[in-house]
């Protein structure tokens, strides 16, 4: 087990510098354009693929870093560049985590490479869990997967929403109900291969922020996929469902983790790192502005009202990063989240990003409210962190239930 440390090693520092350079030289100059266009920044993703950032190898190296700091370090630097473009670069990772968390070795080796493609033919992937009537309430999911034993195929029907890369993805990972009587315990994850008939893009959403990232509905109409596309395999699913039914008959017992929640638990600290990156970017803009902007014959940072805001901003950012790093280290080293540390990190970091970006606008005054300065965009982007992959209210619920052991509602 790697010891927890707040100091990056030399290799990690080198990777961080490389990512920071890409964010500064490639992502930031393109940020305003793709925010206005509200389109997937394919040229930037391709550049990331050419240098090795958008690749299975890079993602795996960071994911399996024994210190746990590889992924949060990478997320912070890329999202420091721009949240919308960075999400287009890393969005495939959520689908990859879904396969890593629930798939067999064969499925991991088969499907994750197809999610990324290569530098000459870039692909993306989508993780599809949320539905129009089932966001935080995953137990209300309606998308169904029915097994056709005669053909060894699964048939999927339903509509997913808020899917990053939904409809444009090469590979879709879809969470569906296989046993409605078991609620969230009756869910499973499926791979929908490229060009599978019956899968189509529904509404593409025009968003408040992260507008360079494609978000859309995914419609599944009699989508037939091979039995081998059930993540983890049918034998493992049947065993899990049998245990869940037995516990249900016994009136409860040990909680069974469903496929969607396993993915979200693994990714929450990473989302916290994204929020830290956006908050840090806004803080740095505000700090530089406060040092150079003069009012009444002196830089505005000479005023306590401004200086104290910057002090609070930096303190909150550093605290958020520490929570993210702790949760990431715990996850990689198999230490249980006995106090919902993953949710803590995501909650605090996301709320910090919203607050810090708002403070940055206030420090810049009228300039901060215009698109001539990036803090306006950063503030719009920051709003998503308290919403996706579990709202702040859901994080508080998870934390409260974990601490109390009570079914708080």
Coordinates of C-alpha atoms in Angstrom, one line a residue:
X1 CA 0.0 0.0 0.0
X2 CA 1.3 3.4 -1.0
X3 CA 1.6 5.9 1.9
X4 CA -0.5 9.0 1.7
X5 CA 1.5 12.0 0.8
X6 CA 0.9 15.6 -0.2
X7 CA 4.1 15.7 -2.3
X8 CA 4.1 14.6 -5.9
X9 CA 7.1 12.5 -6.9
X10 CA 9.4 13.5 -9.8
X11 CA 7.5 11.5 -12.4
X12 CA 4.1 13.0 -11.3
X13 CA 5.6 16.5 -11.4
X14 CA 6.8 15.9 -14.9
X15 CA 3.4 14.7 -16.1
X16 CA 1.7 17.6 -14.4
X17 CA 4.0 20.1 -16.1
X18 CA 3.3 18.4 -19.5
X19 CA -0.5 18.5 -18.9
X20 CA -0.3 22.1 -17.7
X21 CA 1.6 23.1 -20.9
X22 CA -1.0 21.4 -23.1
X23 CA -3.8 23.1 -21.2
X24 CA -2.1 26.5 -21.5
X25 CA -1.0 26.2 -25.1
X26 CA -3.8 24.2 -26.7
X27 CA -6.9 24.2 -24.6
X28 CA -7.1 27.8 -23.3
X29 CA -6.6 29.5 -26.7
X30 CA -9.5 27.5 -28.1
X31 CA -11.9 27.8 -25.1
X32 CA -13.9 30.8 -26.0
X33 CA -14.5 29.7 -29.6
X34 CA -15.8 26.2 -28.7
X35 CA -17.9 27.6 -25.9
X36 CA -19.6 29.9 -28.4
X37 CA -20.0 27.1 -31.0
X38 CA -21.4 24.6 -28.5
X39 CA -19.8 21.8 -30.5
X40 CA -17.5 18.9 -29.7
X41 CA -13.9 20.3 -30.2
X42 CA -12.7 17.4 -32.4
X43 CA -9.5 19.2 -33.5
X44 CA -8.5 19.7 -29.8
X45 CA -9.3 16.0 -28.9
X46 CA -7.2 15.0 -31.9
X47 CA -4.3 17.1 -30.7
X48 CA -4.7 15.5 -27.3
X49 CA -4.6 12.0 -29.0
X50 CA -1.5 12.9 -31.0
X51 CA 0.5 13.8 -27.9
X52 CA -0.8 10.8 -25.9
X53 CA -3.2 12.5 -23.5
X54 CA -6.3 11.2 -25.1
X55 CA -5.4 7.5 -25.0
X56 CA -6.0 4.3 -23.2
X57 CA -2.4 4.1 -22.2
X58 CA -2.3 7.5 -20.5
X59 CA -5.6 6.9 -18.8
X60 CA -4.5 3.5 -17.5
X61 CA -1.2 4.9 -16.2
X62 CA -3.0 7.5 -14.2
X63 CA -5.8 5.2 -13.1
X64 CA -3.4 2.6 -11.7
X65 CA -1.0 5.1 -10.1
X66 CA -0.5 3.4 -6.6
X67 CA -0.6 6.8 -4.9
X68 CA -4.1 7.5 -6.3
X69 CA -3.0 11.0 -7.3
X70 CA -2.6 10.4 -11.1
X71 CA -6.2 10.9 -12.1
X72 CA -7.0 13.9 -9.8
X73 CA -3.7 15.6 -10.8
X74 CA -4.6 15.1 -14.5
X75 CA -8.2 16.3 -14.1
X76 CA -7.1 19.5 -12.2
X77 CA -4.7 20.5 -14.9
X78 CA -6.9 19.9 -17.9
X79 CA -9.9 21.6 -16.3
X80 CA -7.7 24.5 -15.3
X81 CA -7.4 24.9 -19.1
X82 CA -11.2 24.9 -19.8
X83 CA -14.0 22.8 -18.3
X84 CA -16.0 22.3 -21.6
X85 CA -13.0 21.2 -23.7
X86 CA -11.5 19.1 -20.9
X87 CA -14.8 17.3 -20.4
X88 CA -14.8 16.4 -24.1
X89 CA -11.3 15.0 -23.6
X90 CA -12.0 13.0 -20.4
X91 CA -15.7 12.2 -20.9
X92 CA -14.9 8.9 -22.4
X93 CA -13.3 8.0 -19.1
X94 CA -16.6 7.6 -17.3
X95 CA -17.6 4.9 -19.7
X96 CA -14.2 3.3 -19.3
X97 CA -14.6 3.3 -15.5
X98 CA -17.9 1.6 -16.0
X99 CA -16.2 -1.2 -17.9
X100 CA -13.3 -1.3 -15.5
X101 CA -15.6 -1.5 -12.5
X102 CA -17.9 -4.1 -13.8
X103 CA -16.4 -5.9 -16.8
X104 CA -14.3 -9.0 -17.3
X105 CA -10.7 -8.8 -18.4
X106 CA -11.8 -9.8 -21.9
X107 CA -14.4 -7.1 -22.0
X108 CA -11.9 -4.5 -20.7
X109 CA -9.4 -5.5 -23.4
X110 CA -12.0 -5.6 -26.2
X111 CA -14.0 -2.5 -25.6
X112 CA -11.9 0.2 -23.9
X113 CA -9.5 0.5 -26.9
X114 CA -12.6 1.0 -29.2
X115 CA -13.7 3.9 -27.0
X116 CA -10.7 5.9 -27.8
X117 CA -9.7 4.9 -31.3
X118 CA -6.3 6.4 -32.3
X119 CA -4.7 9.7 -33.2
X120 CA -5.7 9.2 -36.9
X121 CA -9.3 8.2 -36.1
X122 CA -10.4 9.5 -32.8
X123 CA -13.5 8.0 -31.1
X124 CA -15.4 8.8 -28.0
X125 CA -17.6 6.7 -25.6
X126 CA -20.7 7.5 -23.5
X127 CA -21.9 6.3 -20.1
X128 CA -25.7 6.3 -20.1
X129 CA -27.4 6.0 -16.7
X130 CA -29.7 9.0 -16.0
X131 CA -33.2 9.1 -17.4
X132 CA -35.9 11.7 -17.7
X133 CA -37.6 10.4 -14.5
X134 CA -34.5 8.8 -12.9
X135 CA -31.6 11.1 -12.2
X136 CA -30.5 10.9 -8.5
X137 CA -33.3 8.4 -8.0
X138 CA -31.7 5.5 -9.8
X139 CA -34.3 3.1 -8.3
X140 CA -36.9 4.7 -10.7
X141 CA -35.0 3.7 -13.8
X142 CA -37.2 2.4 -16.6
X143 CA -34.9 1.3 -19.3
X144 CA -35.3 -2.5 -19.6
X145 CA -32.9 -5.3 -20.7
X146 CA -34.6 -8.6 -21.5
X147 CA -32.6 -11.7 -22.2
X148 CA -33.5 -13.7 -25.3
X149 CA -32.1 -17.1 -24.3
X150 CA -32.7 -18.7 -27.7
X151 CA -30.4 -16.2 -29.4
X152 CA -28.2 -15.4 -26.5
X153 CA -29.0 -11.7 -26.9
X154 CA -30.1 -8.9 -24.7
X155 CA -32.9 -6.6 -25.9
X156 CA -32.8 -3.0 -24.6
X157 CA -35.6 -0.5 -24.6
X158 CA -35.8 3.0 -23.0
X159 CA -34.5 6.5 -23.1
X160 CA -31.4 7.9 -21.4
X161 CA -30.6 11.5 -20.8
X162 CA -27.8 13.9 -19.9
X163 CA -25.3 11.5 -21.6
X164 CA -21.9 13.0 -22.3
X165 CA -21.1 12.1 -25.9
X166 CA -24.6 10.4 -26.1
X167 CA -25.4 9.5 -29.7
X168 CA -22.0 10.5 -31.2
X169 CA -20.1 7.8 -29.2
X170 CA -18.5 4.8 -30.8
X171 CA -19.3 2.7 -27.8
X172 CA -22.2 3.3 -25.3
X173 CA -22.3 1.8 -21.8
X174 CA -25.9 1.6 -20.8
X175 CA -27.3 0.8 -17.3
X176 CA -30.7 -1.0 -17.5
X177 CA -33.2 -2.8 -15.3
X178 CA -33.0 -6.6 -15.5
X179 CA -35.2 -7.3 -12.4
X180 CA -37.7 -4.5 -11.6
X181 CA -38.7 -6.1 -8.3
X182 CA -35.2 -5.6 -6.8
X183 CA -35.2 -1.8 -7.4
X184 CA -31.6 -0.5 -7.8
X185 CA -30.2 -3.9 -7.0
X186 CA -31.8 -5.3 -10.2
X187 CA -29.7 -3.1 -12.5
X188 CA -26.9 -4.2 -14.9
X189 CA -24.5 -2.5 -17.3
X190 CA -24.3 -3.3 -21.0
X191 CA -22.0 -2.5 -23.9
X192 CA -23.8 -1.3 -27.0
X193 CA -21.3 -1.8 -29.9
X194 CA -20.7 0.7 -32.7
X195 CA -23.5 1.1 -35.3
X196 CA -25.9 -1.2 -33.4
X197 CA -29.4 -0.8 -34.9
X198 CA -32.0 0.8 -32.7
X199 CA -29.8 3.2 -30.9
X200 CA -30.2 6.9 -31.8
X201 CA -29.5 10.3 -30.5
X202 CA -32.5 12.2 -29.1
X203 CA -32.4 15.8 -28.0
X204 CA -29.1 17.6 -27.9
X205 CA -29.1 20.0 -24.9
X206 CA -28.1 23.6 -25.1
X207 CA -26.4 24.2 -21.8
X208 CA -25.6 27.0 -19.4
X209 CA -21.9 25.9 -19.2
X210 CA -19.5 23.2 -20.4
X211 CA -20.9 24.0 -23.8
X212 CA -17.9 22.5 -25.7
X213 CA -19.0 19.1 -24.3
X214 CA -21.8 17.2 -26.2
X215 CA -24.7 16.3 -24.0
X216 CA -27.8 14.5 -25.4
X217 CA -30.5 11.9 -25.0
X218 CA -29.9 8.4 -26.1
X219 CA -33.0 6.5 -27.4
X220 CA -33.0 2.6 -27.4
X221 CA -35.6 0.9 -29.5
X222 CA -35.4 -2.9 -29.5
X223 CA -31.6 -2.7 -29.4
X224 CA -30.2 -6.2 -29.7
X225 CA -26.7 -6.9 -28.4
X226 CA -24.8 -10.2 -27.9
X227 CA -25.0 -11.9 -24.5
X228 CA -21.2 -11.2 -24.2
X229 CA -22.0 -7.5 -24.0
X230 CA -23.4 -7.8 -20.4
X231 CA -20.6 -6.4 -18.3
X232 CA -19.3 -9.1 -15.9
X233 CA -21.2 -11.9 -17.7
X234 CA -24.5 -13.6 -17.1
X235 CA -23.3 -16.1 -14.5
X236 CA -22.0 -13.3 -12.2
X237 CA -25.3 -11.4 -12.8
X238 CA -27.4 -14.4 -11.9
X239 CA -25.4 -15.0 -8.7
X240 CA -25.8 -11.3 -7.7
X241 CA -29.5 -11.3 -8.4
X242 CA -30.0 -14.5 -6.4
X243 CA -28.3 -13.0 -3.4
X244 CA -30.4 -9.8 -3.7
X245 CA -33.6 -11.9 -3.9
X246 CA -32.6 -13.9 -0.8
X247 CA -31.8 -10.8 1.2
X248 CA -35.1 -9.3 0.1
X249 CA -37.0 -12.3 1.3
X250 CA -35.0 -12.2 4.6
X251 CA -36.0 -8.6 5.0
X252 CA -32.8 -6.7 4.2
X253 CA -29.3 -7.7 5.1
X254 CA -26.1 -6.5 3.4
X255 CA -26.5 -3.8 0.8
X256 CA -25.7 -4.9 -2.7
X257 CA -24.0 -2.3 -4.8
X258 CA -25.5 -1.7 -8.3
X259 CA -23.5 -1.1 -11.4
X260 CA -24.3 2.6 -11.8
X261 CA -23.4 3.4 -8.2
X262 CA -20.1 1.5 -8.5
X263 CA -19.1 3.7 -11.4
X264 CA -20.2 6.9 -9.6
X265 CA -18.4 6.0 -6.4
X266 CA -15.2 5.5 -8.4
X267 CA -15.5 8.8 -10.2
X268 CA -16.6 11.3 -7.6
X269 CA -13.1 12.3 -6.4
X270 CA -12.2 12.8 -10.1
X271 CA -15.2 15.2 -10.4
X272 CA -13.9 17.0 -7.3
X273 CA -10.5 17.4 -9.0
X274 CA -12.2 18.9 -12.1
X275 CA -13.9 21.4 -9.8
X276 CA -10.6 22.2 -8.1
X277 CA -9.1 22.9 -11.5
X278 CA -11.8 25.4 -12.5
X279 CA -11.7 27.1 -9.1
X280 CA -7.9 27.5 -9.3
X281 CA -8.1 29.0 -12.8
X282 CA -10.6 31.6 -11.6
X283 CA -8.6 32.4 -8.5
X284 CA -5.5 32.9 -10.5
X285 CA -7.2 35.3 -12.9
X286 CA -8.7 37.2 -10.0
X287 CA -5.3 37.4 -8.2
X288 CA -3.5 38.7 -11.3
X289 CA -6.3 41.2 -11.9
X290 CA -6.2 42.5 -8.3
X291 CA -2.5 43.1 -8.5
X292 CA -2.6 45.2 -11.6
X293 CA -6.1 46.9 -11.5
X294 CA -5.8 50.3 -9.8
X295 CA -8.5 52.3 -8.1
X296 CA -7.9 55.4 -6.1
X297 CA -4.3 55.3 -7.0
X298 CA -3.4 51.9 -5.8
X299 CA -3.9 48.2 -6.8
X300 CA -7.2 46.9 -5.5
X301 CA -5.5 44.0 -3.7
X302 CA -4.4 46.7 -1.2
X303 CA -8.0 46.7 0.0
X304 CA -8.8 44.2 2.7
X305 CA -12.2 43.6 1.1
X306 CA -10.4 42.2 -1.9
X307 CA -7.4 40.6 -0.2
X308 CA -9.4 38.7 2.3
X309 CA -11.6 37.3 -0.5
X310 CA -8.5 36.0 -2.2
X311 CA -7.2 34.5 1.0
X312 CA -10.5 32.6 1.5
X313 CA -10.5 31.5 -2.1
X314 CA -7.1 30.0 -1.9
X315 CA -7.8 28.4 1.5
X316 CA -10.9 26.7 0.1
X317 CA -9.2 25.5 -3.0
X318 CA -6.3 23.9 -1.1
X319 CA -8.8 22.3 1.4
X320 CA -10.8 20.9 -1.5
X321 CA -7.7 19.4 -3.2
X322 CA -6.7 17.7 0.1
X323 CA -10.1 16.1 0.4
X324 CA -9.9 14.9 -3.3
X325 CA -6.4 13.5 -2.9
X326 CA -7.4 11.7 0.3
X327 CA -10.4 10.1 -1.3
X328 CA -8.4 9.2 -4.4
X329 CA -5.6 7.6 -2.3
X330 CA -8.2 5.6 -0.3
X331 CA -10.0 4.3 -3.4
X332 CA -6.8 3.1 -5.1
X333 CA -5.5 1.4 -1.9
X334 CA -8.8 -0.3 -1.1
X335 CA -9.6 1.6 2.0
X336 CA -13.4 1.8 2.6
X337 CA -15.1 5.1 2.6
X338 CA -16.4 4.7 6.2
X339 CA -17.3 8.4 6.4
X340 CA -18.3 8.8 2.7
X341 CA -15.0 10.4 1.9
X342 CA -15.6 10.2 -1.8
X343 CA -18.8 12.2 -1.5
X344 CA -17.2 14.6 0.9
X345 CA -14.5 15.4 -1.7
X346 CA -17.0 15.9 -4.5
X347 CA -19.4 18.0 -2.3
X348 CA -16.8 20.4 -0.9
X349 CA -14.8 20.8 -4.2
X350 CA -17.9 21.5 -6.3
X351 CA -19.4 24.0 -3.8
X352 CA -15.9 25.6 -3.7
X353 CA -15.8 26.0 -7.5
X354 CA -19.2 27.7 -7.5
X355 CA -18.2 30.1 -4.7
X356 CA -14.7 30.9 -6.0
X357 CA -15.8 31.6 -9.5
X358 CA -18.5 33.9 -8.3
X359 CA -16.0 35.7 -6.1
X360 CA -13.7 36.1 -9.1
X361 CA -16.4 37.8 -11.0
X362 CA -17.0 40.2 -8.1
X363 CA -13.3 41.0 -7.9
X364 CA -13.2 41.8 -11.6
X365 CA -16.4 43.9 -11.3
X366 CA -18.0 44.8 -14.6
X367 CA -15.1 43.2 -16.5
X368 CA -15.8 39.9 -14.8
X369 CA -19.4 40.0 -16.1
X370 CA -18.3 40.2 -19.7
X371 CA -17.0 37.5 -22.1
X372 CA -13.8 39.5 -22.6
X373 CA -12.6 37.8 -19.4
X374 CA -12.7 34.0 -18.8
X375 CA -14.2 34.1 -15.3
X376 CA -17.7 34.6 -16.6
X377 CA -17.3 31.3 -18.5
X378 CA -15.7 29.6 -15.6
X379 CA -18.6 30.6 -13.4
X380 CA -21.1 29.1 -15.8
X381 CA -19.0 25.9 -16.1
X382 CA -18.7 25.5 -12.3
X383 CA -22.4 25.2 -11.9
X384 CA -22.4 21.7 -13.3
X385 CA -20.2 20.2 -10.5
X386 CA -22.9 20.5 -7.9
X387 CA -25.3 18.7 -10.3
X388 CA -23.8 15.9 -12.3
X389 CA -22.8 12.5 -10.9
X390 CA -24.8 13.2 -7.8
X391 CA -26.1 16.6 -6.7
X392 CA -24.7 18.3 -3.6
X393 CA -28.0 17.3 -1.9
X394 CA -27.4 13.7 -2.8
X395 CA -23.8 13.9 -1.5
X396 CA -25.0 15.3 1.8
X397 CA -27.6 12.5 2.0
X398 CA -24.9 9.9 1.3
X399 CA -22.6 11.4 4.0
X400 CA -25.4 11.7 6.5
X401 CA -26.5 8.1 6.0
X402 CA -23.0 6.8 6.2
X403 CA -22.3 8.7 9.5
X404 CA -25.6 7.9 11.2
X405 CA -26.4 4.5 9.8
X406 CA -30.0 5.7 9.5
X407 CA -32.2 5.7 6.3
X408 CA -32.3 9.5 6.2
X409 CA -34.7 10.8 3.5

